[in-house]
CSV table of N, CA and C in Angstrom, one decimal:
chain,number,residue,atom,x,y,z
A,1,MET,N,-10.0,-288.0,40.1
A,1,MET,CA,-9.9,-287.1,39.0
A,1,MET,C,-9.2,-287.9,37.9
A,2,GLN,N,-9.7,-287.6,36.7
A,2,GLN,CA,-9.1,-288.2,35.5
A,2,GLN,C,-8.7,-287.1,34.6
A,3,GLY,N,-7.8,-287.3,33.7
A,3,GLY,CA,-7.3,-286.3,32.7
A,3,GLY,C,-6.7,-287.0,31.5
A,4,THR,N,-6.3,-286.1,30.6
A,4,THR,CA,-5.8,-286.6,29.4
A,4,THR,C,-4.4,-285.9,29.2
A,5,ILE,N,-3.4,-286.6,28.7
A,5,ILE,CA,-2.1,-286.1,28.4
A,5,ILE,C,-2.1,-286.0,26.9
A,6,ASN,N,-2.0,-284.8,26.3
A,6,ASN,CA,-1.9,-284.7,24.9
A,6,ASN,C,-0.5,-285.0,24.4
A,7,LEU,N,-0.3,-286.0,23.6
A,7,LEU,CA,1.0,-286.5,23.1
A,7,LEU,C,1.0,-286.3,21.6
A,8,PRO,N,2.3,-286.2,21.1
A,8,PRO,CA,2.4,-286.2,19.6
A,8,PRO,C,1.9,-287.5,19.0
A,9,GLN,N,1.6,-287.4,17.7
A,9,GLN,CA,1.2,-288.6,17.0
A,9,GLN,C,2.3,-289.7,17.0
A,10,PHE,N,1.9,-291.0,17.1
A,10,PHE,CA,2.9,-292.0,17.0
A,10,PHE,C,3.4,-292.1,15.6
A,11,ASN,N,4.7,-292.3,15.5
A,11,ASN,CA,5.3,-292.5,14.2
A,11,ASN,C,5.7,-294.0,14.1
A,12,LEU,N,5.3,-294.7,13.1
A,12,LEU,CA,5.6,-296.1,12.9
A,12,LEU,C,7.1,-296.2,12.4
A,13,ASP,N,7.8,-297.1,13.0
A,13,ASP,CA,9.2,-297.3,12.6
A,13,ASP,C,9.1,-298.1,11.2
A,14,GLU,N,9.6,-297.5,10.2
A,14,GLU,CA,9.5,-298.1,8.9
A,14,GLU,C,10.2,-299.4,8.7
A,15,ASP,N,11.2,-299.6,9.5
A,15,ASP,CA,12.0,-300.9,9.4
A,15,ASP,C,11.2,-302.1,9.9
A,16,ASN,N,10.5,-302.0,11.1
A,16,ASN,CA,9.9,-303.1,11.6
A,16,ASN,C,8.4,-302.9,11.9
A,17,GLY,N,7.8,-301.8,11.6
A,17,GLY,CA,6.4,-301.5,11.7
A,17,GLY,C,5.9,-301.3,13.1
A,18,ASN,N,6.8,-301.2,14.1
A,18,ASN,CA,6.4,-300.9,15.5
A,18,ASN,C,6.4,-299.4,15.7
A,19,SER,N,5.5,-299.0,16.7
A,19,SER,CA,5.5,-297.6,17.1
A,19,SER,C,6.6,-297.4,18.2
A,20,GLU,N,7.0,-296.2,18.4
A,20,GLU,CA,7.9,-295.9,19.4
A,20,GLU,C,7.4,-296.4,20.8
A,21,SER,N,8.2,-297.0,21.6
A,21,SER,CA,7.8,-297.6,22.8
A,21,SER,C,7.9,-296.7,24.0
A,22,GLU,N,8.7,-295.6,23.9
A,22,GLU,CA,8.9,-294.7,25.1
A,22,GLU,C,8.6,-293.3,24.7
A,23,ILE,N,7.7,-292.6,25.5
A,23,ILE,CA,7.4,-291.2,25.3
A,23,ILE,C,7.6,-290.6,26.7
A,24,PRO,N,8.6,-289.7,26.8
A,24,PRO,CA,8.8,-289.0,28.1
A,24,PRO,C,7.6,-288.1,28.4
A,25,ILE,N,7.0,-288.2,29.6
A,25,ILE,CA,5.9,-287.4,29.9
A,25,ILE,C,6.3,-286.4,31.0
A,26,GLY,N,7.2,-286.8,31.9
A,26,GLY,CA,7.6,-285.9,32.9
A,26,GLY,C,8.7,-286.5,33.8
A,27,LYS,N,8.9,-286.0,35.0
A,27,LYS,CA,9.9,-286.5,35.9
A,27,LYS,C,9.2,-286.7,37.3
A,28,VAL,N,9.3,-287.9,37.8
A,28,VAL,CA,8.8,-288.2,39.1
A,28,VAL,C,9.9,-288.0,40.2
A,29,VAL,N,9.5,-287.2,41.2
A,29,VAL,CA,10.4,-286.9,42.3
A,29,VAL,C,9.8,-287.3,43.6
A,30,PHE,N,10.6,-288.0,44.5
A,30,PHE,CA,10.2,-288.4,45.8
A,30,PHE,C,11.1,-287.5,46.8
A,31,PRO,N,10.6,-286.3,47.1
A,31,PRO,CA,11.5,-285.4,47.9
A,31,PRO,C,11.9,-285.9,49.3
A,32,ASP,N,11.1,-286.8,49.9
A,32,ASP,CA,11.4,-287.2,51.3
A,32,ASP,C,12.1,-288.6,51.3
A,33,TYR,N,12.5,-289.1,50.1
A,33,TYR,CA,13.2,-290.4,50.1
A,33,TYR,C,14.7,-290.2,50.3
A,34,HIS,N,15.2,-290.6,51.4
A,34,HIS,CA,16.7,-290.6,51.7
A,34,HIS,C,17.1,-291.9,52.3
A,35,PRO,N,17.5,-292.9,51.4
A,35,PRO,CA,17.7,-294.2,51.9
A,35,PRO,C,18.9,-294.3,52.9
A,36,GLU,N,19.8,-293.4,52.9
A,36,GLU,CA,20.9,-293.5,53.8
A,36,GLU,C,20.6,-293.1,55.2
A,37,THR,N,19.5,-292.3,55.4
A,37,THR,CA,19.1,-291.9,56.8
A,37,THR,C,17.8,-292.5,57.3
A,38,GLN,N,17.1,-293.3,56.4
A,38,GLN,CA,15.8,-293.8,56.8
A,38,GLN,C,15.9,-295.3,57.2
A,39,GLU,N,15.0,-295.7,58.1
A,39,GLU,CA,15.0,-297.1,58.5
A,39,GLU,C,14.5,-298.0,57.3
A,40,GLU,N,15.1,-299.2,57.3
A,40,GLU,CA,14.6,-300.1,56.2
A,40,GLU,C,13.1,-300.5,56.5
A,41,GLY,N,12.3,-300.4,55.4
A,41,GLY,CA,10.9,-300.7,55.6
A,41,GLY,C,10.1,-299.5,55.9
A,42,SER,N,10.7,-298.3,56.1
A,42,SER,CA,9.9,-297.1,56.4
A,42,SER,C,9.1,-296.7,55.1
A,43,THR,N,7.9,-296.3,55.3
A,43,THR,CA,7.1,-295.8,54.2
A,43,THR,C,6.7,-294.3,54.3
A,44,ALA,N,7.3,-293.6,55.3
A,44,ALA,CA,7.0,-292.2,55.5
A,44,ALA,C,7.3,-291.4,54.2
A,45,TRP,N,8.3,-291.8,53.4
A,45,TRP,CA,8.6,-291.0,52.2
A,45,TRP,C,7.6,-291.1,51.2
A,46,MET,N,6.6,-292.1,51.3
A,46,MET,CA,5.6,-292.3,50.3
A,46,MET,C,4.5,-291.3,50.3
A,47,LYS,N,4.4,-290.4,51.3
A,47,LYS,CA,3.3,-289.5,51.5
A,47,LYS,C,3.4,-288.3,50.6
A,48,ARG,N,4.6,-288.0,50.0
A,48,ARG,CA,4.7,-286.9,49.1
A,48,ARG,C,5.5,-287.2,47.9
A,49,VAL,N,4.9,-287.0,46.7
A,49,VAL,CA,5.5,-287.4,45.4
A,49,VAL,C,5.1,-286.2,44.5
A,50,PHE,N,6.1,-285.8,43.6
A,50,PHE,CA,5.8,-284.8,42.7
A,50,PHE,C,6.0,-285.3,41.3
A,51,LEU,N,5.2,-285.0,40.3
A,51,LEU,CA,5.3,-285.3,38.9
A,51,LEU,C,5.4,-284.0,38.2
A,52,TYR,N,6.6,-283.7,37.7
A,52,TYR,CA,6.8,-282.5,36.9
A,52,TYR,C,6.5,-282.8,35.4
A,53,VAL,N,5.6,-282.0,34.9
A,53,VAL,CA,5.2,-282.2,33.5
A,53,VAL,C,5.7,-281.0,32.7
A,54,GLY,N,6.7,-281.2,31.9
A,54,GLY,CA,7.3,-280.1,31.2
A,54,GLY,C,8.1,-279.3,32.2
A,55,GLN,N,8.2,-278.0,31.9
A,55,GLN,CA,8.9,-277.1,32.8
A,55,GLN,C,8.0,-276.2,33.6
A,56,HIS,N,6.7,-276.3,33.4
A,56,HIS,CA,5.8,-275.3,34.1
A,56,HIS,C,4.7,-275.9,34.9
A,57,GLN,N,4.6,-277.2,35.1
A,57,GLN,CA,3.5,-277.8,35.8
A,57,GLN,C,4.0,-278.9,36.8
A,58,ARG,N,3.4,-278.9,38.0
A,58,ARG,CA,3.8,-280.0,38.9
A,58,ARG,C,2.5,-280.5,39.5
A,59,LEU,N,2.4,-281.9,39.6
A,59,LEU,CA,1.3,-282.6,40.2
A,59,LEU,C,1.8,-283.1,41.6
A,60,HIS,N,1.0,-283.0,42.6
A,60,HIS,CA,1.3,-283.5,43.9
A,60,HIS,C,0.5,-284.7,44.2
A,61,GLY,N,1.2,-285.8,44.7
A,61,GLY,CA,0.5,-287.0,44.9
A,61,GLY,C,1.1,-287.8,46.0
A,62,GLU,N,0.7,-289.1,46.2
A,62,GLU,CA,1.3,-290.0,47.2
A,62,GLU,C,1.2,-291.4,46.7
A,63,VAL,N,2.1,-292.2,47.2
A,63,VAL,CA,2.1,-293.6,46.8
A,63,VAL,C,1.2,-294.4,47.7
A,64,LYS,N,0.4,-295.3,47.1
A,64,LYS,CA,-0.6,-296.2,47.8
A,64,LYS,C,-0.3,-297.6,47.4
A,65,LYS,N,-0.4,-298.5,48.4
A,65,LYS,CA,-0.3,-299.9,48.1
A,65,LYS,C,-1.5,-300.5,47.5
A,66,LEU,N,-1.4,-301.3,46.4
A,66,LEU,CA,-2.6,-301.9,45.8
A,66,LEU,C,-3.1,-303.0,46.6
A,67,PRO,N,-4.4,-303.2,46.7
A,67,PRO,CA,-5.0,-304.3,47.5
A,67,PRO,C,-4.5,-305.7,47.0
A,68,LYS,N,-4.3,-305.8,45.7
A,68,LYS,CA,-3.8,-307.0,45.1
A,68,LYS,C,-2.7,-306.6,44.1
A,69,ALA,N,-1.6,-307.3,44.0
A,69,ALA,CA,-0.6,-307.0,43.1
A,69,ALA,C,-1.1,-307.3,41.7
A,70,MET,N,-0.6,-306.6,40.7
A,70,MET,CA,-1.0,-306.8,39.3
A,70,MET,C,0.3,-307.1,38.5
A,71,ALA,N,0.1,-307.9,37.4
A,71,ALA,CA,1.1,-308.3,36.5
A,71,ALA,C,1.0,-307.5,35.2
A,72,ILE,N,2.2,-307.1,34.7
A,72,ILE,CA,2.2,-306.4,33.4
A,72,ILE,C,2.7,-307.5,32.5
A,73,ILE,N,1.8,-307.9,31.5
A,73,ILE,CA,2.1,-309.0,30.6
A,73,ILE,C,2.5,-308.4,29.2
A,74,ARG,N,3.4,-309.1,28.6
A,74,ARG,CA,3.9,-308.7,27.3
A,74,ARG,C,3.9,-309.9,26.3
A,75,ARG,N,3.5,-309.6,25.1
A,75,ARG,CA,3.5,-310.6,24.1
A,75,ARG,C,4.9,-311.0,23.7
A,76,ARG,N,5.2,-312.2,23.4
A,76,ARG,CA,6.5,-312.7,22.9
A,76,ARG,C,6.2,-313.1,21.4
A,77,GLY,N,6.9,-312.4,20.5
A,77,GLY,CA,6.8,-312.9,19.1
A,77,GLY,C,5.4,-312.6,18.5
A,78,GLU,N,5.2,-313.3,17.4
A,78,GLU,CA,4.0,-313.2,16.6
A,78,GLU,C,3.0,-314.2,17.0
A,79,ALA,N,1.7,-314.0,16.8
A,79,ALA,CA,0.6,-314.9,17.1
A,79,ALA,C,0.7,-316.0,16.0
A,80,ILE,N,0.4,-317.2,16.4
A,80,ILE,CA,0.3,-318.4,15.5
A,80,ILE,C,-1.1,-318.9,15.4
A,81,ILE,N,-1.5,-319.1,14.2
A,81,ILE,CA,-2.9,-319.6,14.0
A,81,ILE,C,-2.8,-321.2,14.0
A,82,GLY,N,-3.6,-321.8,14.9
A,82,GLY,CA,-3.6,-323.2,15.1
A,82,GLY,C,-4.4,-324.0,14.2
A,83,LYS,N,-4.6,-325.3,14.4
A,83,LYS,CA,-5.3,-326.2,13.5
A,83,LYS,C,-6.8,-325.7,13.3
A,84,ASP,N,-7.5,-325.4,14.4
A,84,ASP,CA,-8.9,-325.1,14.3
A,84,ASP,C,-9.2,-323.6,14.1
A,85,GLY,N,-8.2,-322.9,13.6
A,85,GLY,CA,-8.3,-321.5,13.4
A,85,GLY,C,-8.2,-320.7,14.7
A,86,GLU,N,-7.7,-321.3,15.8
A,86,GLU,CA,-7.5,-320.7,17.1
A,86,GLU,C,-6.2,-319.9,17.0
A,87,THR,N,-6.1,-318.8,17.6
A,87,THR,CA,-4.9,-318.0,17.7
A,87,THR,C,-4.1,-318.4,18.9
A,88,GLU,N,-2.9,-318.7,18.8
A,88,GLU,CA,-2.0,-319.0,19.9
A,88,GLU,C,-0.9,-318.0,20.0
A,89,GLU,N,-0.7,-317.5,21.2
A,89,GLU,CA,0.4,-316.5,21.4
A,89,GLU,C,1.1,-316.8,22.7
A,90,GLU,N,2.4,-316.5,22.7
A,90,GLU,CA,3.2,-316.7,23.9
A,90,GLU,C,3.3,-315.4,24.7
A,91,LEU,N,3.0,-315.4,26.0
A,91,LEU,CA,3.0,-314.3,26.9
A,91,LEU,C,4.0,-314.4,27.9
A,92,GLU,N,4.6,-313.3,28.4
A,92,GLU,CA,5.5,-313.3,29.5
A,92,GLU,C,5.1,-312.2,30.5
A,93,VAL,N,5.4,-312.5,31.8
A,93,VAL,CA,5.2,-311.5,32.8
A,93,VAL,C,6.4,-310.6,32.8
A,94,ALA,N,6.2,-309.3,32.5
A,94,ALA,CA,7.2,-308.3,32.4
A,94,ALA,C,7.6,-307.7,33.7
A,95,GLU,N,6.5,-307.4,34.5
A,95,GLU,CA,6.7,-306.7,35.8
A,95,GLU,C,5.6,-307.1,36.7
A,96,ILE,N,5.8,-307.0,38.0
A,96,ILE,CA,4.8,-307.1,39.1
A,96,ILE,C,4.6,-305.7,39.7
A,97,VAL,N,3.4,-305.2,39.7
A,97,VAL,CA,3.1,-303.8,40.3
A,97,VAL,C,2.4,-304.0,41.6
A,98,LYS,N,3.0,-303.4,42.7
A,98,LYS,CA,2.4,-303.5,44.0
A,98,LYS,C,2.0,-302.2,44.5
A,99,TYR,N,2.4,-301.1,43.9
A,99,TYR,CA,2.0,-299.7,44.4
A,99,TYR,C,1.5,-298.9,43.2
A,100,LYS,N,0.7,-297.9,43.5
A,100,LYS,CA,0.3,-296.9,42.5
A,100,LYS,C,0.6,-295.5,43.1
A,101,ILE,N,0.7,-294.5,42.2
A,101,ILE,CA,0.8,-293.1,42.6
A,101,ILE,C,-0.5,-292.4,42.3
A,102,MET,N,-1.1,-291.9,43.3
A,102,MET,CA,-2.3,-291.2,43.2
A,102,MET,C,-2.1,-289.7,43.2
A,103,PHE,N,-2.6,-289.0,42.2
A,103,PHE,CA,-2.6,-287.5,42.1
A,103,PHE,C,-4.0,-287.0,42.3
A,104,GLY,N,-4.2,-286.2,43.3
A,104,GLY,CA,-5.6,-285.8,43.6
A,104,GLY,C,-6.0,-284.3,43.2
A,105,ASN,N,-5.0,-283.5,42.8
A,105,ASN,CA,-5.3,-282.1,42.6
A,105,ASN,C,-4.9,-281.7,41.2
A,106,ARG,N,-5.3,-280.5,40.8
A,106,ARG,CA,-4.9,-280.0,39.5
A,106,ARG,C,-3.4,-279.7,39.5
A,107,PRO,N,-2.8,-279.6,38.3
A,107,PRO,CA,-1.4,-279.3,38.3
A,107,PRO,C,-1.2,-277.8,38.8
A,108,GLU,N,-0.1,-277.7,39.5
A,108,GLU,CA,0.3,-276.4,40.0
A,108,GLU,C,1.3,-275.7,39.1
A,109,PRO,N,1.2,-274.4,38.9
A,109,PRO,CA,2.2,-273.7,38.0
A,109,PRO,C,3.5,-273.7,38.7
A,110,VAL,N,4.6,-273.9,38.0
A,110,VAL,CA,5.9,-273.9,38.6
A,110,VAL,C,6.8,-273.1,37.7
A,111,GLY,N,7.5,-272.2,38.3
A,111,GLY,CA,8.5,-271.3,37.5
A,111,GLY,C,9.8,-272.1,37.3
A,112,THR,N,10.6,-271.7,36.4
A,112,THR,CA,11.9,-272.3,36.1
A,112,THR,C,12.9,-271.3,36.6
A,113,GLU,N,14.1,-271.7,36.8
A,113,GLU,CA,15.2,-270.9,37.2
A,113,GLU,C,15.5,-269.8,36.2
A,114,THR,N,15.3,-270.0,34.9
A,114,THR,CA,15.6,-269.1,33.9
A,114,THR,C,14.5,-268.1,33.7
A,115,SER,N,13.3,-268.3,34.2
A,115,SER,CA,12.2,-267.3,34.0
A,115,SER,C,12.0,-266.3,35.1
């Protein structure tokens, strides 16, 4: 299943021309994760994950191991134009991702304590 998250328009930072780098979408909760009582290396807690979007929706999913780890790459500084018109840029590995969270159903309505 695929979907779209409607976000507000990005505002460019007037000082440096960059857009905001963080936009809170929701809160991820692992209800079965209790490190003090689980065995080290146990993956049973990965079977149930909740993503709360706003105050009224919850997505149910589970953590899956990726077949191959993926690298998140970030640019360092500005691109430099070389002698032959080639662009050179410096990259760095920011993170290594080994797991993904899969959500398979539509969001469930969730009430709040105040409603």
